[in-house]
Short mmCIF file of C-alpha atoms in Angstrom, two decimals:
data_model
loop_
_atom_site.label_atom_id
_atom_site.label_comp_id
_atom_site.label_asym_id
_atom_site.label_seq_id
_atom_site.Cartn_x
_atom_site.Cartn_y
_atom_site.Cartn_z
CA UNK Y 10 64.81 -20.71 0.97
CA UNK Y 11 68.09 -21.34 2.44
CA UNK Y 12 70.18 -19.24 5.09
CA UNK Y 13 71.05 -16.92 1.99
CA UNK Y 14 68.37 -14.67 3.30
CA UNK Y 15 70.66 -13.87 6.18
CA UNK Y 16 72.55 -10.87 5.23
CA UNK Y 17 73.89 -11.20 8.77
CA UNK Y 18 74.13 -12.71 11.98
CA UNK Y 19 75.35 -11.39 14.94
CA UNK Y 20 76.61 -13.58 17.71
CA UNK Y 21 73.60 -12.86 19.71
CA UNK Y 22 70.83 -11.42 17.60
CA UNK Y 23 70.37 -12.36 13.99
CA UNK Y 24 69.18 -9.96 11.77
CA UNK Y 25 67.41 -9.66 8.24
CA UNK Y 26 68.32 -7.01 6.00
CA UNK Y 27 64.70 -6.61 4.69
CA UNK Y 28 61.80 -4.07 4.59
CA UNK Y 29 58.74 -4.20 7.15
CA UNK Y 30 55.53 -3.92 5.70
CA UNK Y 31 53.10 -1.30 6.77
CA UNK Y 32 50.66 -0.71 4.12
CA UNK Y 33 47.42 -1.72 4.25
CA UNK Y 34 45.70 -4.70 2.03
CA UNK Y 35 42.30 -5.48 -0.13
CA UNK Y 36 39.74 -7.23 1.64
CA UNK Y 37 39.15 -9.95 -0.56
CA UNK Y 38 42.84 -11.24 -1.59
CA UNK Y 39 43.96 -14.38 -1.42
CA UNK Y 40 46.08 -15.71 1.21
CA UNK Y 41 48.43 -18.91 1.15
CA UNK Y 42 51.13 -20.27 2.90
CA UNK Y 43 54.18 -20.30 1.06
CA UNK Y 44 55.91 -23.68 -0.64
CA UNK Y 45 58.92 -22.14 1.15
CA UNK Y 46 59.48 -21.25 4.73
CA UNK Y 47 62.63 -19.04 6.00
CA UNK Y 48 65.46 -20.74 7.89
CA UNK Y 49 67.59 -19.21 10.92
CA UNK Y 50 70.25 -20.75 12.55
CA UNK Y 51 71.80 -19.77 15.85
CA UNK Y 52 74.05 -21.69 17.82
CA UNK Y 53 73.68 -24.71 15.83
CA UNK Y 54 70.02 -24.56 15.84
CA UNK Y 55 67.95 -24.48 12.93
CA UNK Y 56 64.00 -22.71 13.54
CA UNK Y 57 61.70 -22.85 10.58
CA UNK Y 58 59.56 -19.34 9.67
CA UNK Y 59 56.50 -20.11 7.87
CA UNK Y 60 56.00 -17.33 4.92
CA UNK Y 61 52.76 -16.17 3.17
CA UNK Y 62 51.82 -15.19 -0.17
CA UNK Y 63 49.56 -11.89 1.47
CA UNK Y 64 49.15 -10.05 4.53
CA UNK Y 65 45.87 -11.83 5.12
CA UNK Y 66 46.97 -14.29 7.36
CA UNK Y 67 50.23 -11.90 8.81
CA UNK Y 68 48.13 -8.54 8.77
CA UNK Y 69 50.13 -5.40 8.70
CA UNK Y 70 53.07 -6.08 11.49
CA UNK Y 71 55.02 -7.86 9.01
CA UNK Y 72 58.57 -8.85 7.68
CA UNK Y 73 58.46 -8.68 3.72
CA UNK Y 74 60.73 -10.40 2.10
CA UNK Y 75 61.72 -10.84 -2.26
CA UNK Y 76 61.95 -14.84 -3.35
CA UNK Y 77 62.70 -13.85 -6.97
CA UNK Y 78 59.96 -12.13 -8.27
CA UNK Y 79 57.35 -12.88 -5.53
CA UNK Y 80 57.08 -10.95 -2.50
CA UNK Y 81 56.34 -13.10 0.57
CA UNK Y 82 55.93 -12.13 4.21
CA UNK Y 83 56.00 -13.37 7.56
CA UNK Y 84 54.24 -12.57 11.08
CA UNK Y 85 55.82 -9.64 13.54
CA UNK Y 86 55.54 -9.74 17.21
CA UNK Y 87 56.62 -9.03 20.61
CA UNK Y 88 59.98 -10.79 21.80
CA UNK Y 89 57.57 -12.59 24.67
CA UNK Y 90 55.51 -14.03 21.93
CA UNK Y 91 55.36 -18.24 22.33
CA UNK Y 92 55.91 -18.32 18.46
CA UNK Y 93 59.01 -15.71 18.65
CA UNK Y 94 62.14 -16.82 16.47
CA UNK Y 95 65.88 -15.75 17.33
CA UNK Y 96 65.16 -13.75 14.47
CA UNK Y 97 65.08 -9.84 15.48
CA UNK Y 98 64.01 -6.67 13.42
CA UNK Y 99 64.18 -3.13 13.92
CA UNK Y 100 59.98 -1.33 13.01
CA UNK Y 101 60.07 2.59 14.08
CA UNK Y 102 62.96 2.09 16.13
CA UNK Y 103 61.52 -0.64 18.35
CA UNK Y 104 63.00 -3.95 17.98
CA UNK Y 105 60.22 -6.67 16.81
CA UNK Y 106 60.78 -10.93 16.86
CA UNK Y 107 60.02 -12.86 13.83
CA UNK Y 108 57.51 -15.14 14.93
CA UNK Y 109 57.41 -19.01 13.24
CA UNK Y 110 53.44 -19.19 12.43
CA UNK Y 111 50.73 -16.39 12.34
CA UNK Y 112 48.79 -18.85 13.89
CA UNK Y 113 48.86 -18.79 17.87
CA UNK Y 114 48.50 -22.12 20.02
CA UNK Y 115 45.11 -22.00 21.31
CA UNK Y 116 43.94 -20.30 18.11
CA UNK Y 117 41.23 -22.12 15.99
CA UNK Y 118 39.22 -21.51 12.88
CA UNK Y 119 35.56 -20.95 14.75
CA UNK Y 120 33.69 -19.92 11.72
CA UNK Y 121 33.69 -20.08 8.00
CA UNK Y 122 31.93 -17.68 5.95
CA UNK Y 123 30.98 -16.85 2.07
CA UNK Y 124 30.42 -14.04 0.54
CA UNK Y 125 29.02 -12.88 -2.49
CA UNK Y 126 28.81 -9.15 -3.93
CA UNK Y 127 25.88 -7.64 -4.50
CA UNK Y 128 25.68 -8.36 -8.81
CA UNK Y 129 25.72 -12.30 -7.35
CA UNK Y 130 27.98 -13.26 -9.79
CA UNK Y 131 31.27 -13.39 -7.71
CA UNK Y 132 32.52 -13.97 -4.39
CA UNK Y 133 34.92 -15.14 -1.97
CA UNK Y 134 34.80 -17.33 1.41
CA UNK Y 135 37.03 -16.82 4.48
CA UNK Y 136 36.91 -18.02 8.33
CA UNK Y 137 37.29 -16.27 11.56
CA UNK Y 138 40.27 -17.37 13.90
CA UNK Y 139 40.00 -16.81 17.95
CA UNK Y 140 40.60 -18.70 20.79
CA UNK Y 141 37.06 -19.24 22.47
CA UNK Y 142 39.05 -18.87 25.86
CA UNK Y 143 39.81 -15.16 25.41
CA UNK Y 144 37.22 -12.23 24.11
CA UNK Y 145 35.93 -12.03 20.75
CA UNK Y 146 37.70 -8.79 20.43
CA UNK Y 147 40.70 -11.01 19.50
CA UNK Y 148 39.21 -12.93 17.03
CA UNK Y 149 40.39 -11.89 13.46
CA UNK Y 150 38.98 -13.09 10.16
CA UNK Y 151 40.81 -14.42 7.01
CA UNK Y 152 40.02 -14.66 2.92
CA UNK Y 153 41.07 -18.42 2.17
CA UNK Y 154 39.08 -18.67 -1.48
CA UNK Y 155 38.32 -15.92 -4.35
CA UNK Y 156 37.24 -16.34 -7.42
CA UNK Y 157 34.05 -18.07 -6.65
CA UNK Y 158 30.32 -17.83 -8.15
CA UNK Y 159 27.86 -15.83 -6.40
CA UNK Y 160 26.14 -18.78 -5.01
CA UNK Y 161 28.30 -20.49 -3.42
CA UNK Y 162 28.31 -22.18 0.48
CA UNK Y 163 30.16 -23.93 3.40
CA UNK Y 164 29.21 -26.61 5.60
CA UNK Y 165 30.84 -27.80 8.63
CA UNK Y 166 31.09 -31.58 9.12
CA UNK Y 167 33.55 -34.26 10.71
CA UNK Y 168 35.48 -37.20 9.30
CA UNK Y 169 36.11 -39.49 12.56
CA UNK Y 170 37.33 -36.90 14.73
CA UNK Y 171 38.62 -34.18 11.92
CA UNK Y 172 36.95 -31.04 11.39
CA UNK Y 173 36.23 -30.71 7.78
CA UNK Y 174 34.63 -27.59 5.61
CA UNK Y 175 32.63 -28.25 2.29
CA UNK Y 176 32.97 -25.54 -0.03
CA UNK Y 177 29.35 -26.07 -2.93
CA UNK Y 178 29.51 -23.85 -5.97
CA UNK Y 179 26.15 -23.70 -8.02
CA UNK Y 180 24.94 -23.11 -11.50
CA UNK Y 181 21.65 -23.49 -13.14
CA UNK Y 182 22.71 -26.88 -14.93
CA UNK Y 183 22.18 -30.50 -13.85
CA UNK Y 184 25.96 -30.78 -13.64
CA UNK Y 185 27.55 -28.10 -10.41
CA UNK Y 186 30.75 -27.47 -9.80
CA UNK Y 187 32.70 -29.91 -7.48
CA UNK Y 188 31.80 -30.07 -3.88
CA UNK Y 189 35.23 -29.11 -2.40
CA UNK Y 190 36.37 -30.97 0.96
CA UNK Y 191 38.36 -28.61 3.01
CA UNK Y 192 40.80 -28.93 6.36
CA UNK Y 193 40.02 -25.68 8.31
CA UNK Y 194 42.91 -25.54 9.74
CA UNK Y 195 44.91 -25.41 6.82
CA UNK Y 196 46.75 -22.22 6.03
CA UNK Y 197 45.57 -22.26 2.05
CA UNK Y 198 42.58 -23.83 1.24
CA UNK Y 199 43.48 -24.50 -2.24
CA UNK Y 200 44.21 -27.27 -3.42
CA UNK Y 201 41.18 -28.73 -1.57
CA UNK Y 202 41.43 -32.27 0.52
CA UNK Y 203 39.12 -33.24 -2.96
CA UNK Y 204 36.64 -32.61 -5.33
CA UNK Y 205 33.77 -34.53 -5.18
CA UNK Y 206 30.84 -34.57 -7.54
CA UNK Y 207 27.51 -36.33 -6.45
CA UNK Y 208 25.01 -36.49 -9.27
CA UNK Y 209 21.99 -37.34 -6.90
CA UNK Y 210 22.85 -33.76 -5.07
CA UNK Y 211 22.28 -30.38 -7.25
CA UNK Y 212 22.09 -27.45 -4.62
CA UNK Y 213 23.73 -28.47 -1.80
CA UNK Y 214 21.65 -27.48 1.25
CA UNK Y 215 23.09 -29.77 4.11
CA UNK Y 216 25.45 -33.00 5.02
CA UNK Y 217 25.79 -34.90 7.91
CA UNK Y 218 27.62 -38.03 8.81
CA UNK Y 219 27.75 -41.32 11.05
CA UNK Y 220 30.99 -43.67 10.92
CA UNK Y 221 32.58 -43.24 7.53
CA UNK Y 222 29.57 -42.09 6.19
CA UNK Y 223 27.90 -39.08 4.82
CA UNK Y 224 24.66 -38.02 3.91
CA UNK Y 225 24.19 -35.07 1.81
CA UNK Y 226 21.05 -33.32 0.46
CA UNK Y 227 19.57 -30.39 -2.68
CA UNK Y 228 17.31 -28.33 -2.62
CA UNK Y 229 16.80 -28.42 -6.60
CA UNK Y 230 16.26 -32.87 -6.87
CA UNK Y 231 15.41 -33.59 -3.60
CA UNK Y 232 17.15 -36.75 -3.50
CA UNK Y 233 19.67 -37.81 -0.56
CA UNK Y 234 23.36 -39.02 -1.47
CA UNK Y 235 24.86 -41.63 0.39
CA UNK Y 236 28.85 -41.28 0.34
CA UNK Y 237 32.03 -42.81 1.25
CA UNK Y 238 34.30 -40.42 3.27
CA UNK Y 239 37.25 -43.22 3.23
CA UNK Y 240 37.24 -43.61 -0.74
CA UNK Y 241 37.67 -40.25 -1.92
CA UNK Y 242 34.58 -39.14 -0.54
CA UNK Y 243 32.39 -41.49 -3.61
CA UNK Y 244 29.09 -41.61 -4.05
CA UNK Y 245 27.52 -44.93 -3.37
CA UNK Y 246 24.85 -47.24 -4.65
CA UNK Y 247 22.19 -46.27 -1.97
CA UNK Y 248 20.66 -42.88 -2.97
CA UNK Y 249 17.32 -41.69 -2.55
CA UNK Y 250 14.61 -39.22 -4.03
CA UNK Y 251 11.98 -38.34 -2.46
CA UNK Y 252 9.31 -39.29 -1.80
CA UNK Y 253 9.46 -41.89 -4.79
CA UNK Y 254 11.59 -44.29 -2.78
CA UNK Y 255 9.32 -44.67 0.12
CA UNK Y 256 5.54 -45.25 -0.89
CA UNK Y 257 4.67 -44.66 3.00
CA UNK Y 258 4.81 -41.45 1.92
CA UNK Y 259 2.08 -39.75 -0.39
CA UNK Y 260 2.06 -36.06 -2.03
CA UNK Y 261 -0.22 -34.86 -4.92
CA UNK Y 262 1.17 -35.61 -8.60
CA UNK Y 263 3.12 -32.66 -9.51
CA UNK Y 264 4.97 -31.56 -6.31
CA UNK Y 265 8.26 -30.20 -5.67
CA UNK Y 266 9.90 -31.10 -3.12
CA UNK Y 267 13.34 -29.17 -1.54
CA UNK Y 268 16.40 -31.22 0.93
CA UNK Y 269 16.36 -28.48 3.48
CA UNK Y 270 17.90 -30.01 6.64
CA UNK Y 271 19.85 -33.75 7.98
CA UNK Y 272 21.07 -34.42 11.22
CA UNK Y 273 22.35 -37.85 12.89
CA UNK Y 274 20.81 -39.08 16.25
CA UNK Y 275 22.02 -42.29 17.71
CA UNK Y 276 21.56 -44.95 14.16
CA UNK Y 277 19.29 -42.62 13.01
CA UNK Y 278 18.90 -40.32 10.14
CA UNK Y 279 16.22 -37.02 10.61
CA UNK Y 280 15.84 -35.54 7.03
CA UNK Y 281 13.79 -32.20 6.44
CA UNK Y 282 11.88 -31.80 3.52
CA UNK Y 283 9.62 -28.58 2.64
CA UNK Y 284 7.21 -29.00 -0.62
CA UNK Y 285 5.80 -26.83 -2.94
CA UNK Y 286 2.36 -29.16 -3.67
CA UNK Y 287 1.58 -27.09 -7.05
CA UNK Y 288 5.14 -27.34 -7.90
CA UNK Y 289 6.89 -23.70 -8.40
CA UNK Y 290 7.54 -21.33 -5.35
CA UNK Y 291 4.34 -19.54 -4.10
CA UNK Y 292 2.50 -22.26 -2.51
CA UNK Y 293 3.43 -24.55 0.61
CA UNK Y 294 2.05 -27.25 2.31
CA UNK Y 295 3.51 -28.80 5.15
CA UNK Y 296 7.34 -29.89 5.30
CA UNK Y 297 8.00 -33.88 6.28
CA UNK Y 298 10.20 -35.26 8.76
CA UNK Y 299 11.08 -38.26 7.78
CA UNK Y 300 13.02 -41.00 10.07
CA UNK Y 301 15.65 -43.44 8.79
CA UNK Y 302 17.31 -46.54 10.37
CA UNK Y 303 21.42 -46.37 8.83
CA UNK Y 304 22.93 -49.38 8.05
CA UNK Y 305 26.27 -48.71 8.94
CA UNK Y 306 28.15 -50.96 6.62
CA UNK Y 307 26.29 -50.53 3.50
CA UNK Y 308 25.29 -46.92 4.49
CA UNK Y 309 21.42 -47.77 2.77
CA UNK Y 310 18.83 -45.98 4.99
CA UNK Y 311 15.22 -48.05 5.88
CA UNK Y 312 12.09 -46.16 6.37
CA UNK Y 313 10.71 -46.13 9.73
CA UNK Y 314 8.13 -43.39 9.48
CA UNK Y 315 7.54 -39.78 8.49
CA UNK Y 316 6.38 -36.76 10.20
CA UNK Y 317 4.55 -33.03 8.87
CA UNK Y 318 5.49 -30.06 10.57
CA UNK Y 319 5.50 -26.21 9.55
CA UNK Y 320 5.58 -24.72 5.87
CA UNK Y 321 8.66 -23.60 4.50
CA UNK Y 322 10.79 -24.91 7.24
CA UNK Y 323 14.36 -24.02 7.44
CA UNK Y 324 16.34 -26.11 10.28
CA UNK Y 325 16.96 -29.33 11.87
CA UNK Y 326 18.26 -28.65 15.34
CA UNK Y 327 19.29 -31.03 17.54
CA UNK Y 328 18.98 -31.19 21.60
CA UNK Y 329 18.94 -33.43 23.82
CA UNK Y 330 16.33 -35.82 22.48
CA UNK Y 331 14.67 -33.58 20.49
CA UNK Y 332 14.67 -31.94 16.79
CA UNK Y 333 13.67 -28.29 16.68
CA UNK Y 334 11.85 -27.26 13.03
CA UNK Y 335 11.80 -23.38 12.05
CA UNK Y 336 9.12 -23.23 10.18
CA UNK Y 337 8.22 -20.01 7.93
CA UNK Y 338 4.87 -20.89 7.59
CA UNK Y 339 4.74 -20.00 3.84
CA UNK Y 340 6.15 -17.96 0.72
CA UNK Y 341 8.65 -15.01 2.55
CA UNK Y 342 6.84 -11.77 2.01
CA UNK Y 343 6.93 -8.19 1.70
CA UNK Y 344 6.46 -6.11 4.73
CA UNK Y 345 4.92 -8.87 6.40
CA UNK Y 346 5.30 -12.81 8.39
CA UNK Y 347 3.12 -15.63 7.46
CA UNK Y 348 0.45 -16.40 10.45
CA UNK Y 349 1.46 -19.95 10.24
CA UNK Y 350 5.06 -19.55 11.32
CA UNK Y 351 6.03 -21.69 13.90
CA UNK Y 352 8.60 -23.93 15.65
CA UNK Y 353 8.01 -27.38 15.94
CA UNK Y 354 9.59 -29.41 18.54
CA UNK Y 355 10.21 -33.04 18.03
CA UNK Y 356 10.38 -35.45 20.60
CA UNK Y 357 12.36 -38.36 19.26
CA UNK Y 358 10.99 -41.30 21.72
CA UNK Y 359 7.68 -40.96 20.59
CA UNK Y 360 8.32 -39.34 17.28
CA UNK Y 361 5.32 -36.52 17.93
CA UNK Y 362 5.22 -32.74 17.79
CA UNK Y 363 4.80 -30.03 20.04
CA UNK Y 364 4.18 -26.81 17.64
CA UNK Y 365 4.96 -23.63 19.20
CA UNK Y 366 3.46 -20.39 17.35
CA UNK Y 367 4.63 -16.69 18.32
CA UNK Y 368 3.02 -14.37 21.42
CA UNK Y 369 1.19 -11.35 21.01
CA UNK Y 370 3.34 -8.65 19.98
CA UNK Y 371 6.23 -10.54 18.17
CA UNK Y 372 6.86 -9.67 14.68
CA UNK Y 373 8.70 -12.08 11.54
CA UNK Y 374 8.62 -15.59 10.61
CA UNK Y 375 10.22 -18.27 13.01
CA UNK Y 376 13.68 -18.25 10.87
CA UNK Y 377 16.49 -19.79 12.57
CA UNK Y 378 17.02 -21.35 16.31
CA UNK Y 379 20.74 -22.02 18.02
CA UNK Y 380 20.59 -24.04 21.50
CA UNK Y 381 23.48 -24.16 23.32
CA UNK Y 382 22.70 -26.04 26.12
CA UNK Y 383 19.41 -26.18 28.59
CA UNK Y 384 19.62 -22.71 29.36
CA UNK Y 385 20.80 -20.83 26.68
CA UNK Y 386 18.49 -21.32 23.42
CA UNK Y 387 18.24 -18.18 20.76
CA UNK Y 388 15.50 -17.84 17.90
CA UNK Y 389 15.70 -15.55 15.52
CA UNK Y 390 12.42 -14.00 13.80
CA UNK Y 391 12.72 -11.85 11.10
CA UNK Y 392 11.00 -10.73 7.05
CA UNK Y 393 11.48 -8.60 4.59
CA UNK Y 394 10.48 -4.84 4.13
CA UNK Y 395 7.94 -3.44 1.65
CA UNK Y 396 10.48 -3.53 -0.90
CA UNK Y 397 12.32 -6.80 -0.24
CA UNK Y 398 15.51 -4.64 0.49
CA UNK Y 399 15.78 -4.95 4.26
CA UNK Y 400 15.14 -7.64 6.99
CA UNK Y 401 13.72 -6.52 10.29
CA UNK Y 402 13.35 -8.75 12.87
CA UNK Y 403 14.48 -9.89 16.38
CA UNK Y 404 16.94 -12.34 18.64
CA UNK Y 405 15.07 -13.86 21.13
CA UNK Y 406 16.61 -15.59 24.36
CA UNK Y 407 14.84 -18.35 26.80
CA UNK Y 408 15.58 -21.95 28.57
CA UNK Y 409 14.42 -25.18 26.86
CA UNK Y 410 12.31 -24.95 29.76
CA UNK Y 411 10.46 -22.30 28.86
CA UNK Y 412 10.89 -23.06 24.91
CA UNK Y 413 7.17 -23.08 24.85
CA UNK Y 414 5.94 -20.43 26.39
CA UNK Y 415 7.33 -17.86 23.98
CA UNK Y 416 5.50 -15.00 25.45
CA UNK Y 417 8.30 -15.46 28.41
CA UNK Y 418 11.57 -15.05 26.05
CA UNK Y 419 13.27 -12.03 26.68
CA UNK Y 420 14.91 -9.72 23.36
CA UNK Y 421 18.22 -10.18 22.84
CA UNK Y 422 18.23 -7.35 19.89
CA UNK Y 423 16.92 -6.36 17.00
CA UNK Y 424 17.89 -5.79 13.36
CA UNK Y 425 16.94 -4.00 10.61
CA UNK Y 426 19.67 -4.40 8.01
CA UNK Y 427 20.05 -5.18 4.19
CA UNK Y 428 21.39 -7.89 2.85
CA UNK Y 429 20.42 -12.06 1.60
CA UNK Y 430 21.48 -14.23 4.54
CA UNK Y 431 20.12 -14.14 9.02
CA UNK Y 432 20.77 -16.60 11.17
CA UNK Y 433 21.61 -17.34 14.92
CA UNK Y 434 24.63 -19.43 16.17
CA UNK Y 435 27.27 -20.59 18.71
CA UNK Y 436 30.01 -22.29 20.09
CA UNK Y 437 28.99 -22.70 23.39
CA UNK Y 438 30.79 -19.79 24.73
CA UNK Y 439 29.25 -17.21 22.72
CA UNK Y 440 26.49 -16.39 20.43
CA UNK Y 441 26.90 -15.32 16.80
CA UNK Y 442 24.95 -13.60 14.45
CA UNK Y 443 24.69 -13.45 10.62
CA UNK Y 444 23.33 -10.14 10.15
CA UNK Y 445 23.21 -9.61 6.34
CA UNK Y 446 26.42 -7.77 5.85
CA UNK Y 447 27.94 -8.10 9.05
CA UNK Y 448 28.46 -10.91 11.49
CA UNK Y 449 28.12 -10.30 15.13
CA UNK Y 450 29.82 -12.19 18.05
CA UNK Y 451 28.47 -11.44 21.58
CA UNK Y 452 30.63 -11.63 24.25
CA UNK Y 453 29.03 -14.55 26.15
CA UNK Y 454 26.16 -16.17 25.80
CA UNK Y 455 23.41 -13.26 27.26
CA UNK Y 456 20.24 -13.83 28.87
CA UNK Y 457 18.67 -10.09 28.26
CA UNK Y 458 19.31 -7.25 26.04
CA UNK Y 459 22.97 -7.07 24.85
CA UNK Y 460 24.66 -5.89 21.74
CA UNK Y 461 27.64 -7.38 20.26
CA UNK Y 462 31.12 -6.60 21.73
CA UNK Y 463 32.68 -7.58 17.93
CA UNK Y 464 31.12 -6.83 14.69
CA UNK Y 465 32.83 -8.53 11.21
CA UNK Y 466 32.00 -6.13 8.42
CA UNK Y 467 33.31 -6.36 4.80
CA UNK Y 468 31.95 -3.82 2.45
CA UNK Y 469 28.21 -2.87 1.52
CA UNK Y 470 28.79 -4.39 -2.08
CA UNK Y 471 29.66 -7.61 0.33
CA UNK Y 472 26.05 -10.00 1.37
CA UNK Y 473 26.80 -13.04 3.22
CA UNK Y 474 24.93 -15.70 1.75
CA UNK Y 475 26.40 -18.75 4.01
CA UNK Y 476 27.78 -19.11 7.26
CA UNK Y 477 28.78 -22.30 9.80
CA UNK Y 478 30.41 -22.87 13.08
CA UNK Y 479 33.74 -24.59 12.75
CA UNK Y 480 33.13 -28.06 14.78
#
């Protein structure tokens, strides 16, 4: 787009001869930046207007413009606006700027979701922008992807000191989809960074990384994939099923077992394992910790030793020396928790376990656990209703210091809510939660009751089925 698009310029406000947009838009379309951006010129200076393919990224307040057959649009604000052009038009008689991004300074992608609807055959995956210094009640949320398969995922991981997004796709066959490496920050995020298929990783359930390396991990072989970040994200020669590649470790002929969770401490990989002795779904026994040394050249992990903790455990959680293991205790049920739920802490000097089971009173399995620092740690506790339809359950808050005396947490809130996915979260300035359909962001980090001062909701055919903090 060239300076065509100026049907006039006055000598001290230019102005666009062009319709503003005020109708409203489907959740769920895709937004891009477009190949072209808008170019004004006043006294001798040229200022570049980024343009978008949808009023996903602009929202309504916007300037919508014809480039041949497409229709493209770009942001509206107030004349004070940072990211205000010269470029002036006239909205319901009040005078608006064209502003050059619809992305403020200061305004970050904080945390990618995916959706699928509720025949799990389709879906879409979006983030939600903010800036963590102001309240939640600015953030606003974006569709980046449609199109996608019902199961579907992100993960948040870095590359050196980028913040990168992995976008899995899934079908029933030994051969997936692409694992799709994502910037964040990018305004469309197709094309991806790169495709990357990993044939030691079906079900993509976690990555981590160390150096130039990353680890990833299924749920459906069990294996962990060694990869290359700096050569197109390869896989390499060191990969890993388990427990076959370590004889250390011994489990009855026949079981299954699931990559759940991997997390990087120091030159040390933590990998989280939950097994299904019998093989098939209804049985547990206990899920392994297992502890590598990395090699940080070759990337090939050595066995140092191995660790049981809870049934059916979910998460590998980090702190301060320490791994904390949410631990179902067994098969999810209807209209009840297992009695074996617990949370396992892991003290990584001495590679032991302190296992923490619920007080008297509390109700769900140990699900999912968020620690923001010392004093702020959440748990979430939660199953299923008689009929499978509806999780009920609970946010707990307490200190690390009182991490194992659970009958001194104090309720955050409770739920009681449809949908496939729960989960707590944060970014160190506030806590999130995945509540089945909606996500909730709490205005700071709270130490007693509280209920969320922004709710994301998309539409009851809409079940989140993955979530993850931008890092």
């Amino acid at each position: 787009m060239q300076d065509r698009y100026c049907a006039r310029q006055a000598a001290t406000v230019p102005v666009l001869c062009f319709g503003v947009y005020n109708n409203t838009h489907e959740v769920g379309e895709e937004m891009a930046l477009y190949s072209k951006k808008l170019h004004v010129q006043k006294a001798g200076v040229v200022t570049d207007i980024n343009l978008y393919t949808t009023l996903s990224e602009t929202g309504n307040s916007a300037l919508a413009i014809k480039d041949g057959e497409a229709t493209v649009y770009a942001k509206l604000g107030a004349a004070t606006d940072a990211l205000a052009s010269p470029l002036r038009v006239r909205k319901n008689g009040e005078i608006y700027a064209v502003l050059k991004s619809a992305i403020k300074p200061g305004v970050a992608p904080l945390f990618a979701f995916k959706l699928s609807y509720s025949n799990y055959m389709s879906g879409y995956a979006g983030v939600i922008y903010g800036d963590r210094t102001e309240s939640p009640t600015t953030f606003t949320s974006s569709v980046k992807v449609t199109g996608l398969n019902g199961d579907g995922a992100v993960f948040s991981f870095l590359q050196g000191d980028k913040s990168r997004l992995m976008l899995r796709q899934y079908n029933y066959t030994p051969y997936p989809p692409p694992n799709k490496i994502i910037d964040p920050v990018a305004s469309s995020w197709i094309p991806s960074l790169i495709d990357a298929n990993w044939n030691s990783v079906s079900n993509l359930h976690t990555v981590t990384t160390k150096g130039n390396l990353l680890y990833a991990t299924g749920y459906d072989l069990g294996k962990i994939a060694v990869v290359n970040m700096n050569s197109g994200y390869a896989q390499m020669t060191h990969n890993y099923r388990f427990p076959t590649a370590w004889p250390e470790i011994f489990l009855p002929t026949g079981a299954e077992c699931h990559g759940e969770g991997l997390t990087v401490v120091g030159d040390y990989l933590y990998a989280l394992f939950s097994v299904n002795p019998n093989g098939g779904y209804s049985v547990y026994s206990d899920s392994i910790v297992t502890k590598f040394y990395i090699n940080r050249i070759t990337g090939a992990l050595t066995y140092i030793s191995h660790l049981e903790v809870g049934k059916n455990a979910f998460t590998l959680e980090p702190h301060n020396g320490k791994l904390y293991v949410c631990a179902l205790g067994g098969m999810q049920n209807a209209g009840s928790s297992n009695p074996e739920t617990c949370l396992d802490i892991i003290d990584l000097a001495t590679f032991t376990r302190t296992t923490v089971s619920k007080a008297y009173g509390m109700n769900g399995d140990i699900r999912s656990i968020t620690i923001a620092d010392d004093n702020h740690a959440y748990i979430f506790m939660g199953n299923y209703d008689n009929h499978y339809g509806k999780m009920i359950g609970s946010v707990y808050y307490t200190s690390i210091a009182n991490i194992t005396a659970p009958a001194s947490w104090s309720k955050v809130t409770d739920i009681n809510n449809y949908g496939y996915l729960w989960g707590v979260y944060n970014d160190s300035s506030h806590l999130w939660l995945a509540r089945g359909i909606f996500i909730d962001i709490f205005e700071t980090l709270p130490i007693a009751a509280a209920g969320p001062i922004k709710t994301f909701s998309f539409n009851f055919n809409l079940n989140l089925n993955s979530v993850t903090p931008v890092l």
